[in-house]
Short mmCIF file of C-alpha atoms and ligand atoms in Angstrom, two decimals:
data_model
loop_
_atom_site.label_atom_id
_atom_site.label_comp_id
_atom_site.label_asym_id
_atom_site.label_seq_id
_atom_site.Cartn_x
_atom_site.Cartn_y
_atom_site.Cartn_z
CA MET M 526 -62.09 -141.53 -25.37
CA THR M 527 -63.17 -143.03 -22.06
CA ALA M 528 -66.21 -144.96 -21.99
CA VAL M 529 -69.74 -143.66 -21.35
CA ALA M 530 -70.63 -143.31 -17.73
CA GLU M 531 -73.90 -145.59 -17.34
CA GLN M 532 -74.62 -144.10 -13.71
CA ALA M 533 -74.52 -140.46 -13.16
CA THR M 534 -71.75 -140.17 -10.31
CA TYR M 535 -71.34 -136.52 -11.05
CA ILE M 536 -74.42 -135.82 -9.18
CA ASN M 537 -73.39 -135.56 -5.29
CA ASP M 538 -76.71 -134.87 -3.55
CA GLN M 539 -75.09 -134.94 0.07
CA VAL M 540 -72.44 -132.15 -1.19
CA ILE M 541 -75.41 -130.01 -2.52
CA PHE M 542 -77.23 -130.49 0.53
CA ASP M 543 -74.45 -129.93 2.89
CA CYS M 544 -73.57 -126.61 1.13
CA LEU M 545 -77.16 -125.27 1.04
CA SER M 546 -77.58 -125.80 5.00
CA HIS M 547 -74.02 -124.65 6.24
CA THR M 548 -74.27 -121.39 4.15
CA ALA M 549 -76.05 -119.05 6.54
CA GLN M 550 -76.59 -115.28 5.71
CA PRO M 551 -73.50 -114.46 4.24
CA GLU M 552 -71.21 -111.46 4.95
CA PRO M 553 -71.62 -108.20 2.73
CA ALA M 554 -67.73 -108.37 2.42
CA ARG M 555 -67.97 -111.87 1.04
CA VAL M 556 -70.70 -111.47 -1.32
CA ARG M 557 -69.17 -108.18 -2.55
CA ALA M 558 -65.89 -110.04 -3.17
CA ILE M 559 -68.06 -112.66 -5.32
CA PHE M 560 -69.53 -110.09 -7.51
CA ALA M 561 -66.05 -108.34 -8.02
CA LYS M 562 -64.96 -111.80 -9.14
CA ALA M 563 -67.89 -112.39 -11.62
CA ARG M 564 -67.34 -109.02 -13.03
CA GLU M 565 -63.88 -110.30 -14.59
CA MET M 566 -66.11 -113.08 -16.43
CA GLN M 567 -64.47 -116.21 -15.44
CA GLY M 568 -67.35 -117.99 -13.69
CA LEU M 569 -67.45 -118.71 -10.30
CA THR M 570 -66.96 -121.93 -8.33
CA PHE M 571 -69.74 -124.06 -6.46
CA ASP M 572 -69.29 -122.34 -2.96
CA GLU M 573 -69.50 -118.93 -4.60
CA VAL M 574 -72.72 -120.01 -6.46
CA ALA M 575 -74.23 -121.44 -2.83
CA THR M 576 -73.35 -118.10 -1.19
CA LEU M 577 -75.33 -116.00 -3.84
CA ILE M 578 -77.94 -118.57 -3.60
CA ALA M 579 -78.46 -117.96 0.02
CA LEU M 580 -78.62 -114.07 -0.22
CA GLN M 581 -81.80 -112.55 1.18
CA ASP M 582 -80.56 -109.09 1.70
CA PRO M 583 -82.52 -106.79 -0.48
CA GLU M 584 -79.54 -104.29 -0.88
CA LEU M 585 -76.92 -107.18 -1.88
CA THR M 586 -79.73 -108.70 -4.14
CA GLU M 587 -79.89 -105.40 -5.89
CA GLU M 588 -76.07 -105.54 -6.30
CA LEU M 589 -76.34 -108.97 -7.88
CA PHE M 590 -78.96 -107.79 -10.50
CA HIS M 591 -76.84 -104.83 -11.13
CA THR M 592 -73.48 -107.19 -11.71
CA ALA M 593 -75.55 -109.64 -13.63
CA ARG M 594 -76.85 -106.77 -15.92
CA ALA M 595 -72.94 -105.56 -16.50
CA VAL M 596 -71.76 -109.10 -17.33
CA LYS M 597 -74.89 -109.58 -19.68
CA GLU M 598 -74.40 -106.17 -21.32
CA GLU M 599 -70.49 -106.85 -21.75
CA ILE M 600 -70.81 -110.27 -23.40
CA TYR M 601 -74.23 -110.16 -25.40
CA GLY M 602 -74.95 -106.48 -25.83
CA SER M 603 -78.47 -106.05 -26.37
CA ARG M 604 -79.08 -109.09 -28.78
CA VAL M 605 -81.63 -111.47 -28.11
CA VAL M 606 -81.85 -114.54 -30.37
CA LEU M 607 -85.41 -115.55 -31.13
CA PHE M 608 -86.60 -119.05 -32.20
CA VAL M 609 -90.22 -120.86 -32.36
CA PRO M 610 -90.61 -124.59 -31.29
CA LEU M 611 -92.27 -126.70 -33.72
CA TYR M 612 -94.04 -129.97 -32.03
CA ILE M 613 -94.49 -132.66 -34.51
CA SER M 614 -96.35 -135.36 -32.31
CA ASN M 615 -97.90 -135.31 -29.18
CA ARG M 616 -97.73 -139.47 -28.79
CA CYS M 617 -95.91 -140.19 -26.06
CA THR M 618 -95.13 -143.76 -24.02
CA ASN M 619 -94.12 -142.17 -20.83
CA GLU M 620 -95.53 -141.11 -17.82
CA CYS M 621 -94.37 -137.85 -16.82
CA SER M 622 -96.90 -136.22 -13.98
CA TYR M 623 -96.51 -132.63 -15.26
CA CYS M 624 -97.02 -133.16 -19.06
CA ALA M 625 -100.33 -133.23 -21.09
CA TYR M 626 -98.67 -135.77 -23.73
CA ARG M 627 -98.25 -138.46 -20.89
CA ALA M 628 -99.42 -141.86 -21.95
CA SER M 629 -102.54 -142.05 -19.80
CA ASN M 630 -104.03 -138.65 -20.46
CA LYS M 631 -107.31 -139.29 -22.37
CA GLU M 632 -108.17 -135.74 -22.46
CA LEU M 633 -105.30 -135.04 -25.24
CA LYS M 634 -105.90 -135.50 -29.03
CA ARG M 635 -103.07 -137.63 -30.14
CA VAL M 636 -101.48 -136.40 -33.33
CA THR M 637 -98.26 -137.37 -35.32
CA LEU M 638 -98.00 -134.70 -38.47
CA SER M 639 -96.97 -136.13 -41.81
CA GLN M 640 -93.99 -135.00 -43.92
CA GLU M 641 -96.68 -132.94 -45.85
CA GLU M 642 -98.17 -131.30 -42.47
CA ILE M 643 -94.48 -130.59 -41.32
CA ALA M 644 -93.69 -128.71 -44.76
CA ALA M 645 -96.95 -126.78 -44.18
CA GLU M 646 -95.99 -126.01 -40.56
CA THR M 647 -92.62 -124.94 -41.53
CA LYS M 648 -93.96 -122.55 -44.24
CA ALA M 649 -96.30 -121.07 -41.99
CA ILE M 650 -93.49 -120.44 -39.66
CA GLU M 651 -91.08 -119.26 -42.10
CA GLU M 652 -93.77 -116.53 -42.96
CA LEU M 653 -93.55 -115.20 -39.60
CA GLY M 654 -90.15 -114.78 -40.16
CA HIS M 655 -88.51 -117.13 -38.25
CA LYS M 656 -85.31 -118.81 -39.25
CA ARG M 657 -84.52 -121.09 -36.41
CA ILE M 658 -87.05 -123.87 -35.27
CA LEU M 659 -86.69 -126.13 -32.14
CA LEU M 660 -88.23 -129.31 -33.24
CA LEU M 661 -89.99 -131.33 -30.41
CA ALA M 662 -91.72 -134.61 -30.12
CA GLY M 663 -93.16 -136.88 -27.26
CA GLU M 664 -91.12 -140.28 -26.92
CA ALA M 665 -92.98 -143.02 -28.89
CA TYR M 666 -90.44 -144.92 -30.76
CA PRO M 667 -90.66 -147.18 -32.60
CA ASP M 668 -94.53 -147.35 -32.89
CA HIS M 669 -95.60 -144.15 -34.17
CA ASN M 670 -92.71 -141.44 -34.27
CA SER M 671 -89.70 -143.61 -35.08
CA LEU M 672 -86.23 -142.07 -35.30
CA ASP M 673 -86.36 -142.36 -38.94
CA TYR M 674 -89.24 -140.05 -38.87
CA ILE M 675 -87.78 -137.38 -36.96
CA TYR M 676 -84.50 -137.63 -39.35
CA LYS M 677 -87.08 -136.98 -42.15
CA ALA M 678 -88.68 -134.15 -40.31
CA ILE M 679 -85.52 -132.77 -40.47
CA GLU M 680 -84.58 -133.26 -43.92
CA THR M 681 -88.18 -131.78 -44.72
CA ILE M 682 -87.85 -128.66 -42.91
CA TYR M 683 -84.39 -127.60 -44.12
CA ALA M 684 -85.98 -128.28 -47.86
CA THR M 685 -88.96 -126.16 -47.43
CA HIS M 686 -88.83 -122.62 -48.51
CA SER M 687 -91.38 -119.95 -48.86
CA GLY M 688 -90.46 -116.80 -50.70
CA ASN M 689 -87.16 -115.44 -48.94
CA GLY M 690 -88.51 -117.58 -46.22
CA GLU M 691 -86.11 -120.48 -45.22
CA ILE M 692 -85.17 -122.42 -41.92
CA ARG M 693 -81.55 -122.09 -41.59
CA ARG M 694 -81.17 -123.85 -38.33
CA VAL M 695 -83.12 -126.84 -36.76
CA ASN M 696 -82.23 -127.57 -32.85
CA VAL M 697 -83.77 -130.75 -31.44
CA ASN M 698 -85.56 -131.73 -27.93
CA ILE M 699 -86.21 -135.57 -28.15
CA ALA M 700 -85.84 -137.89 -25.62
CA PRO M 701 -82.03 -139.39 -24.85
CA LEU M 702 -80.65 -141.52 -27.64
CA ALA M 703 -77.88 -144.11 -27.59
CA VAL M 704 -74.81 -143.03 -29.05
CA GLU M 705 -75.09 -144.82 -32.57
CA ASP M 706 -78.70 -142.78 -32.75
CA PHE M 707 -77.07 -139.44 -31.70
CA ARG M 708 -74.54 -140.12 -34.80
CA ASN M 709 -77.07 -140.25 -36.98
CA LEU M 710 -79.10 -137.38 -35.59
CA LYS M 711 -75.82 -135.52 -36.05
CA ALA M 712 -75.82 -136.38 -39.74
CA THR M 713 -78.93 -134.39 -40.44
CA GLY M 714 -77.33 -131.33 -39.58
CA ILE M 715 -78.97 -130.34 -36.42
CA GLY M 716 -77.84 -127.11 -34.58
CA THR M 717 -78.23 -127.90 -30.76
CA TYR M 718 -79.42 -131.01 -29.36
CA GLN M 719 -81.39 -129.99 -26.21
CA CYS M 720 -82.66 -132.55 -23.09
CA PHE M 721 -84.09 -131.16 -19.79
CA GLN M 722 -83.10 -133.18 -17.08
CA GLU M 723 -86.50 -132.00 -15.61
CA THR M 724 -85.17 -132.52 -11.82
CA TYR M 725 -81.62 -133.79 -10.89
CA HIS M 726 -82.91 -135.10 -7.47
CA ARG M 727 -83.15 -138.97 -7.83
CA GLU M 728 -85.76 -139.52 -5.25
CA THR M 729 -88.25 -136.78 -6.81
CA TYR M 730 -87.33 -138.04 -10.40
CA ALA M 731 -88.62 -141.20 -9.36
CA LYS M 732 -91.96 -139.78 -8.02
CA VAL M 733 -92.85 -137.91 -11.00
CA HIS M 734 -91.77 -140.17 -14.03
CA LEU M 735 -94.04 -143.22 -13.35
CA HIS M 736 -93.63 -145.27 -16.57
CA GLY M 737 -92.00 -145.78 -19.80
CA LYS M 738 -88.30 -145.53 -20.78
CA LYS M 739 -88.03 -142.08 -19.30
CA ILE M 740 -88.22 -143.76 -15.46
CA ASP M 741 -84.72 -144.51 -16.04
CA TYR M 742 -82.95 -141.64 -13.98
CA ASP M 743 -79.09 -142.70 -15.14
CA TRP M 744 -80.06 -143.16 -18.82
CA ARG M 745 -81.21 -139.34 -18.56
CA THR M 746 -78.57 -137.85 -16.80
CA THR M 747 -75.71 -139.54 -18.83
CA VAL M 748 -77.61 -138.25 -22.16
CA MET M 749 -75.00 -135.41 -22.79
CA ASP M 750 -72.26 -137.94 -22.43
CA ARG M 751 -73.30 -139.82 -25.06
CA ALA M 752 -74.37 -137.15 -27.41
CA MET M 753 -70.52 -135.67 -26.82
CA GLU M 754 -69.20 -139.11 -27.46
CA ALA M 755 -71.28 -139.41 -31.03
CA GLY M 756 -69.67 -135.67 -31.92
CA ILE M 757 -72.46 -133.28 -30.81
CA ASP M 758 -70.86 -130.57 -29.05
CA ASP M 759 -73.66 -128.09 -29.23
CA LEU M 760 -75.71 -129.21 -26.22
CA GLY M 761 -78.64 -127.60 -24.38
CA ILE M 762 -79.63 -128.66 -20.57
CA GLY M 763 -81.69 -127.49 -18.19
CA PRO M 764 -83.82 -128.44 -15.24
CA LEU M 765 -88.07 -128.03 -15.45
CA LEU M 766 -88.44 -125.42 -12.45
CA GLY M 767 -91.01 -126.32 -9.91
CA ILE M 768 -90.40 -130.11 -9.77
CA TYR M 769 -88.01 -129.65 -7.01
CA ASP M 770 -86.15 -126.95 -4.91
CA TRP M 771 -84.68 -124.79 -7.36
CA ARG M 772 -81.44 -124.09 -5.25
CA PHE M 773 -80.51 -127.95 -5.52
CA GLU M 774 -81.32 -128.14 -9.25
CA VAL M 775 -78.90 -125.01 -9.80
CA LEU M 776 -76.28 -126.74 -7.96
CA ALA M 777 -76.83 -130.03 -9.33
CA MET M 778 -76.83 -128.50 -12.92
CA LEU M 779 -73.43 -126.81 -11.81
CA GLN M 780 -72.27 -130.43 -11.08
CA HIS M 781 -73.37 -131.64 -14.33
CA ILE M 782 -71.64 -128.45 -16.43
CA HIS M 783 -68.12 -129.24 -14.47
CA HIS M 784 -68.52 -132.99 -15.40
CA LEU M 785 -68.80 -132.37 -19.14
CA GLU M 786 -66.05 -129.65 -18.72
CA GLU M 787 -63.82 -131.94 -17.01
CA ARG M 788 -64.63 -134.82 -19.44
CA PHE M 789 -65.07 -133.27 -22.79
CA GLY M 790 -63.23 -129.61 -22.23
CA CYS M 791 -66.48 -128.07 -23.06
CA GLY M 792 -69.76 -127.59 -21.11
CA PRO M 793 -73.23 -126.75 -22.61
CA HIS M 794 -73.70 -124.13 -25.26
CA THR M 795 -77.24 -123.49 -23.75
CA ILE M 796 -78.86 -123.54 -20.47
CA SER M 797 -82.85 -123.52 -20.29
CA VAL M 798 -84.84 -121.99 -17.43
CA PRO M 799 -88.57 -123.21 -18.02
CA ARG M 800 -90.96 -122.60 -15.50
CA LEU M 801 -93.82 -125.49 -15.26
CA GLU M 802 -97.05 -124.51 -16.95
CA PRO M 803 -100.47 -125.72 -16.40
CA ALA M 804 -101.03 -128.90 -18.53
CA SER M 805 -104.15 -130.70 -19.55
CA GLY M 806 -105.39 -133.42 -17.33
CA THR M 807 -103.10 -132.90 -14.33
CA ASP M 808 -102.97 -130.30 -11.47
CA PHE M 809 -99.32 -131.07 -11.11
CA THR M 810 -98.50 -127.27 -11.46
CA ALA M 811 -101.02 -126.08 -9.21
CA THR M 812 -100.38 -128.55 -6.56
CA THR M 813 -96.56 -128.63 -6.46
CA PRO M 814 -94.69 -127.32 -3.20
CA TRP M 815 -91.65 -126.26 -5.20
CA LYS M 816 -93.19 -123.30 -7.54
CA VAL M 817 -90.74 -120.71 -8.04
CA SER M 818 -91.70 -117.43 -7.34
CA ASP M 819 -90.72 -114.23 -9.56
CA ALA M 820 -88.30 -113.01 -6.88
CA ASP M 821 -86.57 -116.33 -6.90
CA PHE M 822 -86.69 -116.61 -10.71
CA LEU M 823 -84.97 -113.70 -11.63
CA LYS M 824 -82.17 -114.20 -8.65
CA LEU M 825 -81.78 -117.72 -10.25
CA VAL M 826 -81.11 -115.88 -13.58
CA ALA M 827 -78.98 -113.42 -12.57
CA ILE M 828 -76.62 -115.90 -10.49
CA LEU M 829 -76.54 -118.20 -13.63
CA ARG M 830 -75.37 -115.46 -15.83
CA LEU M 831 -72.36 -114.91 -13.25
CA THR M 832 -71.65 -118.75 -12.76
CA VAL M 833 -71.17 -119.58 -16.82
CA PRO M 834 -71.17 -115.93 -18.40
CA TYR M 835 -70.50 -117.45 -21.73
CA THR M 836 -73.38 -120.16 -21.92
CA GLY M 837 -76.36 -118.83 -23.68
CA MET M 838 -79.52 -118.61 -21.58
CA ILE M 839 -83.16 -119.66 -23.05
CA MET M 840 -86.52 -118.50 -21.58
CA SER M 841 -90.15 -118.71 -22.85
CA THR M 842 -92.17 -116.04 -24.01
CA ARG M 843 -95.08 -117.38 -21.70
CA GLU M 844 -93.21 -115.39 -18.90
CA THR M 845 -95.30 -111.91 -18.58
CA ALA M 846 -93.69 -108.80 -20.20
CA GLU M 847 -92.45 -107.83 -16.91
CA ILE M 848 -90.57 -110.80 -16.45
CA ARG M 849 -89.28 -111.11 -19.95
CA HIS M 850 -87.96 -107.48 -19.90
CA LYS M 851 -85.89 -108.10 -16.43
CA CYS M 852 -84.65 -111.46 -17.49
CA LEU M 853 -83.48 -109.89 -20.86
CA GLN M 854 -81.62 -107.57 -18.49
CA LEU M 855 -80.07 -109.89 -15.98
CA GLY M 856 -78.82 -112.59 -18.57
CA ILE M 857 -81.68 -114.32 -20.99
CA SER M 858 -79.89 -114.38 -24.48
CA GLN M 859 -82.56 -116.41 -26.29
CA MET M 860 -86.43 -116.50 -26.46
CA SER M 861 -89.04 -118.39 -28.13
CA ALA M 862 -91.54 -116.20 -29.92
CA GLY M 863 -95.14 -116.85 -31.27
CA SER M 864 -95.04 -120.27 -29.96
CA ARG M 865 -97.56 -123.23 -30.10
CA THR M 866 -97.31 -126.24 -28.40
CA ASP M 867 -100.06 -128.43 -30.27
CA PRO M 868 -98.73 -130.08 -33.57
CA GLY M 869 -100.29 -128.48 -36.34
CA GLY M 870 -100.99 -125.24 -34.64
CA TYR M 871 -99.03 -122.67 -36.63
CA GLU M 872 -100.89 -123.78 -39.89
CA ARG M 873 -104.36 -123.06 -38.45
CA SER M 874 -102.60 -120.32 -36.56
CA LYS M 875 -104.87 -120.87 -33.59
CA GLY M 876 -104.00 -122.88 -30.50
CA ASP M 877 -105.78 -126.11 -29.67
CA PHE M 878 -105.46 -126.91 -25.69
CA TYR M 879 -106.41 -130.45 -26.09
CA LYS M 880 -103.35 -131.11 -28.50
CA ALA M 881 -101.03 -129.02 -26.59
CA GLN M 882 -98.49 -130.10 -24.33
CA PHE M 883 -98.97 -127.17 -21.78
CA ALA M 884 -100.63 -123.76 -21.64
CA VAL M 885 -103.28 -122.27 -23.97
CA GLY M 886 -101.84 -121.03 -27.32
CA GLU M 887 -99.72 -117.84 -27.16
CA THR M 888 -102.08 -114.93 -27.97
CA ARG M 889 -99.49 -112.33 -29.29
CA SER M 890 -97.93 -112.67 -32.73
CA THR M 891 -94.33 -113.00 -33.67
CA ASP M 892 -94.57 -109.56 -34.73
CA ASP M 893 -96.10 -108.15 -31.59
CA ILE M 894 -93.14 -109.79 -29.75
CA VAL M 895 -90.54 -108.63 -32.01
CA ARG M 896 -91.79 -105.01 -31.70
CA GLU M 897 -91.99 -105.26 -27.95
CA ILE M 898 -88.38 -106.47 -27.88
CA ALA M 899 -87.33 -103.53 -29.93
CA GLU M 900 -89.18 -101.11 -28.05
CA MET M 901 -87.67 -102.39 -24.90
CA GLY M 902 -84.21 -101.53 -26.64
CA PHE M 903 -82.95 -104.97 -27.44
CA THR M 904 -82.10 -106.22 -30.93
CA PRO M 905 -84.36 -109.27 -32.22
CA SER M 906 -81.67 -111.45 -33.78
CA PHE M 907 -82.49 -114.23 -36.18
CA CYS M 908 -78.77 -115.11 -36.72
CA THR M 909 -77.76 -118.78 -37.36
CA ALA M 910 -73.86 -118.10 -38.12
CA CYS M 911 -71.90 -119.60 -35.61
CA TYR M 912 -73.10 -123.05 -36.29
CA ARG M 913 -73.07 -122.74 -40.07
CA LEU M 914 -69.45 -121.68 -39.74
CA GLY M 915 -68.59 -124.37 -37.17
CA ARG M 916 -68.36 -122.26 -34.63
CA THR M 917 -69.64 -124.72 -31.85
CA GLY M 918 -68.46 -126.26 -28.70
CA THR M 919 -64.56 -125.61 -27.99
CA ASP M 920 -64.21 -123.47 -31.18
CA PHE M 921 -67.37 -121.16 -30.24
CA MET M 922 -65.43 -120.61 -26.60
CA ASP M 923 -62.42 -119.37 -28.31
CA VAL M 924 -64.47 -117.09 -30.25
CA ALA M 925 -66.60 -115.93 -27.44
CA LYS M 926 -64.23 -115.96 -24.75
CA PRO M 927 -61.74 -113.24 -25.63
CA GLY M 928 -64.84 -110.97 -26.51
CA GLU M 929 -64.61 -111.35 -30.27
CA ILE M 930 -68.05 -112.28 -30.07
CA LYS M 931 -69.25 -108.48 -30.58
CA TYR M 932 -67.61 -108.46 -33.98
CA HIS M 933 -69.82 -111.59 -34.87
CA CYS M 934 -73.01 -111.30 -33.03
CA GLU M 935 -73.65 -107.67 -33.02
CA PRO M 936 -73.54 -107.24 -36.77
CA ASN M 937 -75.13 -110.41 -37.48
CA ALA M 938 -77.92 -109.52 -35.31
CA LEU M 939 -78.56 -106.03 -36.97
CA SER M 940 -78.22 -107.90 -40.69
CA THR M 941 -80.79 -110.77 -39.67
CA PHE M 942 -83.39 -108.28 -38.00
CA THR M 943 -82.93 -105.94 -41.24
CA GLU M 944 -83.83 -108.90 -43.10
CA TYR M 945 -87.22 -109.33 -41.06
CA LEU M 946 -88.01 -105.81 -41.17
CA GLU M 947 -87.81 -105.67 -44.76
CA ASP M 948 -89.40 -109.13 -45.61
CA TYR M 949 -92.06 -109.48 -42.72
CA ALA M 950 -92.65 -106.54 -40.33
CA SER M 951 -95.79 -104.62 -39.84
CA PRO M 952 -95.41 -100.76 -40.39
CA GLU M 953 -95.27 -100.18 -36.55
CA THR M 954 -92.63 -102.79 -36.08
CA LYS M 955 -90.73 -101.74 -39.21
CA ALA M 956 -90.63 -98.08 -37.63
CA ALA M 957 -89.65 -99.14 -34.14
CA GLY M 958 -86.84 -101.66 -35.66
CA GLU M 959 -85.32 -98.86 -37.88
CA LYS M 960 -85.27 -96.30 -34.80
CA LEU M 961 -83.32 -99.22 -32.78
CA ILE M 962 -81.04 -100.05 -35.68
CA LEU M 963 -79.96 -96.05 -35.95
CA THR M 964 -79.38 -95.92 -32.19
CA HIS M 965 -77.36 -99.34 -31.91
CA ILE M 966 -74.95 -98.52 -34.95
CA ALA M 967 -74.45 -95.31 -33.16
CA GLU M 968 -73.28 -96.93 -29.84
CA MET M 969 -70.94 -99.38 -31.73
CA ASP M 970 -67.09 -98.78 -31.73
CA ALA M 971 -65.33 -97.86 -35.06
CA LYS M 972 -64.58 -101.82 -36.04
CA GLN M 973 -67.97 -103.08 -35.13
CA GLN M 974 -69.50 -100.06 -37.50
CA ARG M 975 -66.95 -101.03 -40.23
CA ILE M 976 -68.34 -104.60 -40.37
CA ALA M 977 -72.30 -103.97 -39.48
CA LYS M 978 -72.78 -101.00 -42.17
CA PRO M 979 -72.02 -102.48 -45.14
CA MET M 980 -73.95 -105.81 -44.20
CA ILE M 981 -77.03 -103.97 -43.28
CA ALA M 982 -76.93 -101.81 -46.55
CA ALA M 983 -76.37 -105.36 -48.47
CA VAL M 984 -79.86 -106.49 -47.00
CA ARG M 985 -81.43 -103.42 -47.90
CA SER M 986 -80.50 -103.64 -51.23
CA GLY M 987 -82.06 -107.24 -51.75
CA LYS M 988 -79.03 -109.57 -50.65
CA ARG M 989 -80.34 -112.31 -47.99
CA ASP M 990 -78.49 -114.43 -45.39
CA VAL M 991 -75.60 -111.96 -44.82
CA TYR M 992 -73.12 -112.91 -41.94
CA VAL M 993 -69.75 -112.70 -40.67
N1 LIG K 1261 -90.33 -135.96 -24.89
C1 LIG K 1261 -89.17 -135.45 -24.82
C2 LIG K 1261 -88.36 -135.32 -23.21
O1 LIG K 1261 -89.24 -135.39 -22.32
O2 LIG K 1261 -87.49 -135.30 -23.17
C3 LIG K 1261 -88.75 -134.49 -25.09
C4 LIG K 1261 -89.89 -133.29 -25.73
S1 LIG K 1261 -90.80 -132.69 -24.25
C5 LIG K 1261 -92.00 -132.08 -25.35
C6 LIG K 1261 -89.85 -131.26 -23.83
C7 LIG K 1261 -89.97 -130.68 -22.53
O3 LIG K 1261 -91.03 -130.30 -22.13
C8 LIG K 1261 -89.69 -131.77 -21.40
O4 LIG K 1261 -88.31 -131.90 -21.22
C9 LIG K 1261 -90.37 -130.76 -20.11
O5 LIG K 1261 -89.32 -130.24 -19.61
C10 LIG K 1261 -91.02 -129.84 -20.65
N2 LIG K 1261 -92.44 -129.95 -20.36
C11 LIG K 1261 -93.21 -130.84 -19.89
N3 LIG K 1261 -94.40 -130.45 -19.33
C12 LIG K 1261 -94.36 -129.24 -19.09
C13 LIG K 1261 -95.09 -128.30 -18.33
N4 LIG K 1261 -96.18 -128.70 -17.90
N5 LIG K 1261 -94.65 -127.05 -18.54
C14 LIG K 1261 -93.56 -126.66 -18.66
N6 LIG K 1261 -92.78 -127.50 -19.52
C15 LIG K 1261 -93.18 -128.72 -19.87
FE1 LIG K 1262 -93.42 -137.59 -22.95
FE2 LIG K 1262 -91.58 -135.68 -23.04
FE3 LIG K 1262 -94.07 -135.04 -21.97
FE4 LIG K 1262 -92.75 -136.72 -20.40
S1 LIG K 1262 -92.04 -134.52 -20.74
S2 LIG K 1262 -94.91 -137.23 -21.17
S3 LIG K 1262 -91.43 -137.98 -22.21
S4 LIG K 1262 -93.49 -135.60 -24.02
#
């Protein structure tokens, strides 16, 4: 293994700017050739992505959406994997201009949950029906939330059970670590390690990160190299949309993906596309010149779907129902549901803006969101099988690329959704869910049905955690 890069040499601003400024309105024939290639699900090159970014023509944009829908449907079917974020501490020594947790924010009530409080939060989350948690914290090591505290929190979450409830996968979004610390993090049994670059544009990065360890752009851009080096091959990346030009961020993220593929033989497992939300004590979100419009957001999701077809894409349920519906069709494969960004928010079951990282707490319940997704025709999935069967990194790609995924993910989605309907759903959600399951079984091929039907029957007869 070669030494870890200390400088983010893989981001080449000049190449990106040249590409963006030289790509004029593309010829329809060239665009349609790119769509045809995208349908083969082998991904797109840097120049092809830049060409799609330049697209303005409404008819071709509609064709872009159409192509993304076809690719999404072919690879992911109608599944949407659901998870819930768990914020365990809002203490932070950094000064990110857009985030309520930043050290200087006097409006924020600071809190670091004890292990007992983390267990109580976990129980409250399990009682909503979730099986997958994304753990988040500010960067305050070693004073308040040391790394040992984080490792212990993961242990607490896995050890907490409530009736049939259990958390089967803990993903983690915490600040970048050194290789040795990543090895310890891996030993706790995490699923995905996620870290957002915020912006890949070095100059803008320096302007918005004013103090603390996070000012080091290179430490952040090389974080996934260190995680890979430590043996964590299930990685989540993404820019925080609204800090800088989304067109630059997409191309820079592509350079990041190519770098990981070249160096480690495998890119990220997921890409997140969070848009900036209002946060207490800052007007950053209201005043940013780079706010991403709904139209550009949809385009970005569709382009990413074609660019890296086998990489999962995650969005927040804070997006409006209309945007969620469109994005699920265009390429989103994972969503958070029933989220709170204030530590302790689940147990009290009402948000507290003065502890929250951004936006007022979500008003709709997990059950409402699950029903809405089912009524849209998508299958809410609580599946955690791949990581527990070791299907991560290149192994996952081996399963995913030949299209085998539909014999694993579709049946697993239906069996975990059945579990949810049996144990947690309201009568209205149960009715909507049962209807959806019947429809989807009827649409499956014979092999899928042979796998899925006995799994659903086993769950209905009381068996839990049924997966292939
Ligand atoms: N503190 C760690 C870090 O910054 O990497 C990890 C946890 S932080 C709570 C997770 C992410 O929240 C950040 O990476 C950032 O992208 C996102 N975030 C911060 N402020 C936000 C805002 N106002 N709207 C939406 N997302 C925000
Ligand atoms: Fe702290 Fe992360 Fe918020 Fe920055 S984004 S202030 S590092 S919690």
